[in-house]
Amino acid sequence: VKVEYLNYEVMADRLWELTDDDLFEKAADGGLSPEDYGEFYVRDSESLLEAAERQGYAWPFACRGGACTNCAVAVVEGEMPSPSSHILPKELHDRGIRLSCIVAPETDAKIVYNVKNLPAVQDLLL
Ligand code: FES
């Protein structure tokens, strides 16, 4: 499946919100570097994090086992189911937050990575 990705740090700098309808259009027109915005394909056997790393991107992670939330991403469009047991608070999961080290999208998807510093995520994890 194909993933279009955007770095949350860029959003924070430019005051873009996850709820902006035209978020990925703004990103596409934003003159961003390939580290911050672009697309790649995820293979069947890979997690989203592994697919990003195969492209040469250094997305945040720590445990690689679904236990720390450093690798959190926000799914803006597409399906990315979680395993039945995961450590994300329900409220974050309901908002489309996923752990990129343990799952990958099942459909083409738009993903914001680096969301560990998203205020909503911080509030619920602290
Ligand atoms: Fe720790 Fe993904 S790297 S939960």
PDB file of C-alpha atoms and ligand atoms in Angstrom:
ATOM      1  CA  VAL A   1       0.000   0.000   0.000  1.00  0.00           C
ATOM      2  CA  LYS A   2       1.050   3.576  -0.565  1.00  0.00           C
ATOM      3  CA  VAL A   3       1.645   5.970   2.312  1.00  0.00           C
ATOM      4  CA  GLU A   4       1.768   9.744   2.025  1.00  0.00           C
ATOM      5  CA  TYR A   5       3.577  11.116   5.060  1.00  0.00           C
ATOM      6  CA  LEU A   6       4.144  14.450   6.757  1.00  0.00           C
ATOM      7  CA  ASN A   7       6.393  15.391   9.672  1.00  0.00           C
ATOM      8  CA  TYR A   8       4.481  16.799  12.646  1.00  0.00           C
ATOM      9  CA  GLU A   9       7.330  19.232  13.355  1.00  0.00           C
ATOM     10  CA  VAL A  10       6.598  20.992  10.065  1.00  0.00           C
ATOM     11  CA  MET A  11       2.938  21.274  11.017  1.00  0.00           C
ATOM     12  CA  ALA A  12       3.830  22.746  14.367  1.00  0.00           C
ATOM     13  CA  ASP A  13       6.164  25.297  12.722  1.00  0.00           C
ATOM     14  CA  ARG A  14       3.567  26.333  10.152  1.00  0.00           C
ATOM     15  CA  LEU A  15       0.597  26.237  12.551  1.00  0.00           C
ATOM     16  CA  TRP A  16      -1.174  23.568  10.510  1.00  0.00           C
ATOM     17  CA  GLU A  17      -3.678  21.340  12.336  1.00  0.00           C
ATOM     18  CA  LEU A  18      -4.430  17.633  11.986  1.00  0.00           C
ATOM     19  CA  THR A  19      -8.041  18.594  11.362  1.00  0.00           C
ATOM     20  CA  ASP A  20      -7.234  20.879   8.382  1.00  0.00           C
ATOM     21  CA  ASP A  21      -9.131  19.441   5.415  1.00  0.00           C
ATOM     22  CA  ASP A  22      -6.389  20.527   3.041  1.00  0.00           C
ATOM     23  CA  LEU A  23      -3.472  19.492   5.241  1.00  0.00           C
ATOM     24  CA  PHE A  24      -1.827  17.217   2.673  1.00  0.00           C
ATOM     25  CA  GLU A  25      -2.513  19.641  -0.186  1.00  0.00           C
ATOM     26  CA  LYS A  26      -0.704  22.343   1.795  1.00  0.00           C
ATOM     27  CA  ALA A  27       2.112  19.896   2.470  1.00  0.00           C
ATOM     28  CA  ALA A  28       2.392  18.990  -1.223  1.00  0.00           C
ATOM     29  CA  ASP A  29       2.622  22.673  -2.155  1.00  0.00           C
ATOM     30  CA  GLY A  30       4.829  23.594   0.776  1.00  0.00           C
ATOM     31  CA  GLY A  31       8.254  23.065  -0.782  1.00  0.00           C
ATOM     32  CA  LEU A  32       9.114  20.520   1.911  1.00  0.00           C
ATOM     33  CA  SER A  33      12.153  18.258   1.895  1.00  0.00           C
ATOM     34  CA  PRO A  34      11.690  14.502   1.278  1.00  0.00           C
ATOM     35  CA  GLU A  35      12.392  13.842   4.970  1.00  0.00           C
ATOM     36  CA  ASP A  36       9.355  15.916   5.916  1.00  0.00           C
ATOM     37  CA  TYR A  37       6.830  15.142   3.203  1.00  0.00           C
ATOM     38  CA  GLY A  38       6.425  12.581   0.446  1.00  0.00           C
ATOM     39  CA  GLU A  39       5.201   9.064  -0.217  1.00  0.00           C
ATOM     40  CA  PHE A  40       6.471   5.513  -0.215  1.00  0.00           C
ATOM     41  CA  TYR A  41       5.159   1.973  -0.470  1.00  0.00           C
ATOM     42  CA  VAL A  42       4.864  -0.427   2.470  1.00  0.00           C
ATOM     43  CA  ARG A  43       5.513  -4.140   1.850  1.00  0.00           C
ATOM     44  CA  ASP A  44       3.189  -6.771   3.317  1.00  0.00           C
ATOM     45  CA  SER A  45       5.703  -7.987   5.869  1.00  0.00           C
ATOM     46  CA  GLU A  46       6.771  -4.573   7.141  1.00  0.00           C
ATOM     47  CA  SER A  47       5.649  -2.255   9.900  1.00  0.00           C
ATOM     48  CA  LEU A  48       5.206   1.354   8.860  1.00  0.00           C
ATOM     49  CA  LEU A  49       8.394   2.256  10.751  1.00  0.00           C
ATOM     50  CA  GLU A  50      10.383  -0.415   8.895  1.00  0.00           C
ATOM     51  CA  ALA A  51       9.065   0.830   5.565  1.00  0.00           C
ATOM     52  CA  ALA A  52      10.139   4.397   6.407  1.00  0.00           C
ATOM     53  CA  GLU A  53      13.582   3.142   7.425  1.00  0.00           C
ATOM     54  CA  ARG A  54      13.916   1.169   4.183  1.00  0.00           C
ATOM     55  CA  GLN A  55      13.547   4.526   2.381  1.00  0.00           C
ATOM     56  CA  GLY A  56      16.395   5.852   4.521  1.00  0.00           C
ATOM     57  CA  TYR A  57      14.247   7.961   6.839  1.00  0.00           C
ATOM     58  CA  ALA A  58      14.991   8.237  10.558  1.00  0.00           C
ATOM     59  CA  TRP A  59      11.526   8.294  12.114  1.00  0.00           C
ATOM     60  CA  PRO A  60      11.458   8.359  15.927  1.00  0.00           C
ATOM     61  CA  PHE A  61      11.341   5.107  17.862  1.00  0.00           C
ATOM     62  CA  ALA A  62      12.778   3.557  21.015  1.00  0.00           C
ATOM     63  CA  CYS A  63      11.479   0.130  22.005  1.00  0.00           C
ATOM     64  CA  ARG A  64      10.301  -1.160  18.591  1.00  0.00           C
ATOM     65  CA  GLY A  65       7.875  -3.389  20.466  1.00  0.00           C
ATOM     66  CA  GLY A  66       4.741  -1.337  21.055  1.00  0.00           C
ATOM     67  CA  ALA A  67       5.677  -0.353  24.596  1.00  0.00           C
ATOM     68  CA  CYS A  68       6.862   3.283  24.550  1.00  0.00           C
ATOM     69  CA  THR A  69       4.820   5.448  22.089  1.00  0.00           C
ATOM     70  CA  ASN A  70       7.933   7.177  20.702  1.00  0.00           C
ATOM     71  CA  CYS A  71       6.964   5.935  17.235  1.00  0.00           C
ATOM     72  CA  ALA A  72       3.403   7.309  17.359  1.00  0.00           C
ATOM     73  CA  VAL A  73       1.799   8.472  14.113  1.00  0.00           C
ATOM     74  CA  ALA A  74      -1.600   9.997  13.363  1.00  0.00           C
ATOM     75  CA  VAL A  75      -3.690   8.385  10.633  1.00  0.00           C
ATOM     76  CA  VAL A  76      -5.377  11.211   8.747  1.00  0.00           C
ATOM     77  CA  GLU A  77      -6.821   8.968   6.031  1.00  0.00           C
ATOM     78  CA  GLY A  78      -6.868   5.206   5.499  1.00  0.00           C
ATOM     79  CA  GLU A  79      -7.128   2.102   7.657  1.00  0.00           C
ATOM     80  CA  MET A  80      -4.417   1.112  10.111  1.00  0.00           C
ATOM     81  CA  PRO A  81      -5.792  -1.367  12.682  1.00  0.00           C
ATOM     82  CA  SER A  82      -4.053  -1.991  16.004  1.00  0.00           C
ATOM     83  CA  PRO A  83      -3.459  -5.414  17.527  1.00  0.00           C
ATOM     84  CA  SER A  84      -5.980  -6.264  20.228  1.00  0.00           C
ATOM     85  CA  SER A  85      -3.547  -5.379  22.986  1.00  0.00           C
ATOM     86  CA  HIS A  86      -1.690  -2.083  22.728  1.00  0.00           C
ATOM     87  CA  ILE A  87      -0.639   0.524  25.241  1.00  0.00           C
ATOM     88  CA  LEU A  88      -2.305   3.562  23.695  1.00  0.00           C
ATOM     89  CA  PRO A  89      -5.024   5.200  25.793  1.00  0.00           C
ATOM     90  CA  LYS A  90      -8.420   4.634  24.155  1.00  0.00           C
ATOM     91  CA  GLU A  91      -8.876   8.355  23.565  1.00  0.00           C
ATOM     92  CA  LEU A  92      -5.691   8.527  21.478  1.00  0.00           C
ATOM     93  CA  HIS A  93      -6.560   5.375  19.579  1.00  0.00           C
ATOM     94  CA  ASP A  94     -10.001   6.818  18.820  1.00  0.00           C
ATOM     95  CA  ARG A  95      -8.292   9.903  17.387  1.00  0.00           C
ATOM     96  CA  GLY A  96      -6.326   7.790  14.925  1.00  0.00           C
ATOM     97  CA  ILE A  97      -3.051   7.606  16.815  1.00  0.00           C
ATOM     98  CA  ARG A  98      -1.133   4.381  16.067  1.00  0.00           C
ATOM     99  CA  LEU A  99       2.264   2.871  16.895  1.00  0.00           C
ATOM    100  CA  SER A 100       4.267   2.666  13.694  1.00  0.00           C
ATOM    101  CA  CYS A 101       6.675   0.027  15.037  1.00  0.00           C
ATOM    102  CA  ILE A 102       3.993  -2.646  15.321  1.00  0.00           C
ATOM    103  CA  VAL A 103       1.479  -1.914  12.568  1.00  0.00           C
ATOM    104  CA  ALA A 104       1.187  -0.803   8.967  1.00  0.00           C
ATOM    105  CA  PRO A 105      -1.735   0.578   6.971  1.00  0.00           C
ATOM    106  CA  GLU A 106      -4.070  -1.919   5.285  1.00  0.00           C
ATOM    107  CA  THR A 107      -5.143   0.649   2.690  1.00  0.00           C
ATOM    108  CA  ASP A 108      -3.420   3.581   1.038  1.00  0.00           C
ATOM    109  CA  ALA A 109      -3.070   6.119   3.803  1.00  0.00           C
ATOM    110  CA  LYS A 110      -2.108   9.628   4.804  1.00  0.00           C
ATOM    111  CA  ILE A 111       0.015   9.637   7.936  1.00  0.00           C
ATOM    112  CA  VAL A 112       1.543  12.324  10.135  1.00  0.00           C
ATOM    113  CA  TYR A 113       4.638  10.955  11.860  1.00  0.00           C
ATOM    114  CA  ASN A 114       6.539  12.333  14.846  1.00  0.00           C
ATOM    115  CA  VAL A 115       3.338  13.062  16.773  1.00  0.00           C
ATOM    116  CA  LYS A 116       4.821  12.200  20.160  1.00  0.00           C
ATOM    117  CA  ASN A 117       4.962  15.954  20.772  1.00  0.00           C
ATOM    118  CA  LEU A 118       1.382  16.593  19.716  1.00  0.00           C
ATOM    119  CA  PRO A 119      -0.229  18.340  22.715  1.00  0.00           C
ATOM    120  CA  ALA A 120      -3.126  15.837  22.863  1.00  0.00           C
ATOM    121  CA  VAL A 121      -0.685  12.944  22.940  1.00  0.00           C
ATOM    122  CA  GLN A 122       1.489  14.604  25.562  1.00  0.00           C
ATOM    123  CA  ASP A 123      -1.500  15.363  27.783  1.00  0.00           C
ATOM    124  CA  LEU A 124      -2.665  11.780  27.798  1.00  0.00           C
ATOM    125  CA  LEU A 125       0.729  10.182  28.220  1.00  0.00           C
ATOM    126  CA  LEU A 126       2.130  12.299  31.017  1.00  0.00           C
TER     127      LEU A 126
HETATM  128 FE1  FES B   1       8.147   2.024  21.240  1.00  0.00          FE
HETATM  129 FE2  FES B   1       6.948   1.897  18.891  1.00  0.00          FE
HETATM  130  S1  FES B   1       9.023   2.305  19.289  1.00  0.00           S
HETATM  131  S2  FES B   1       6.037   1.797  20.827  1.00  0.00           S
END
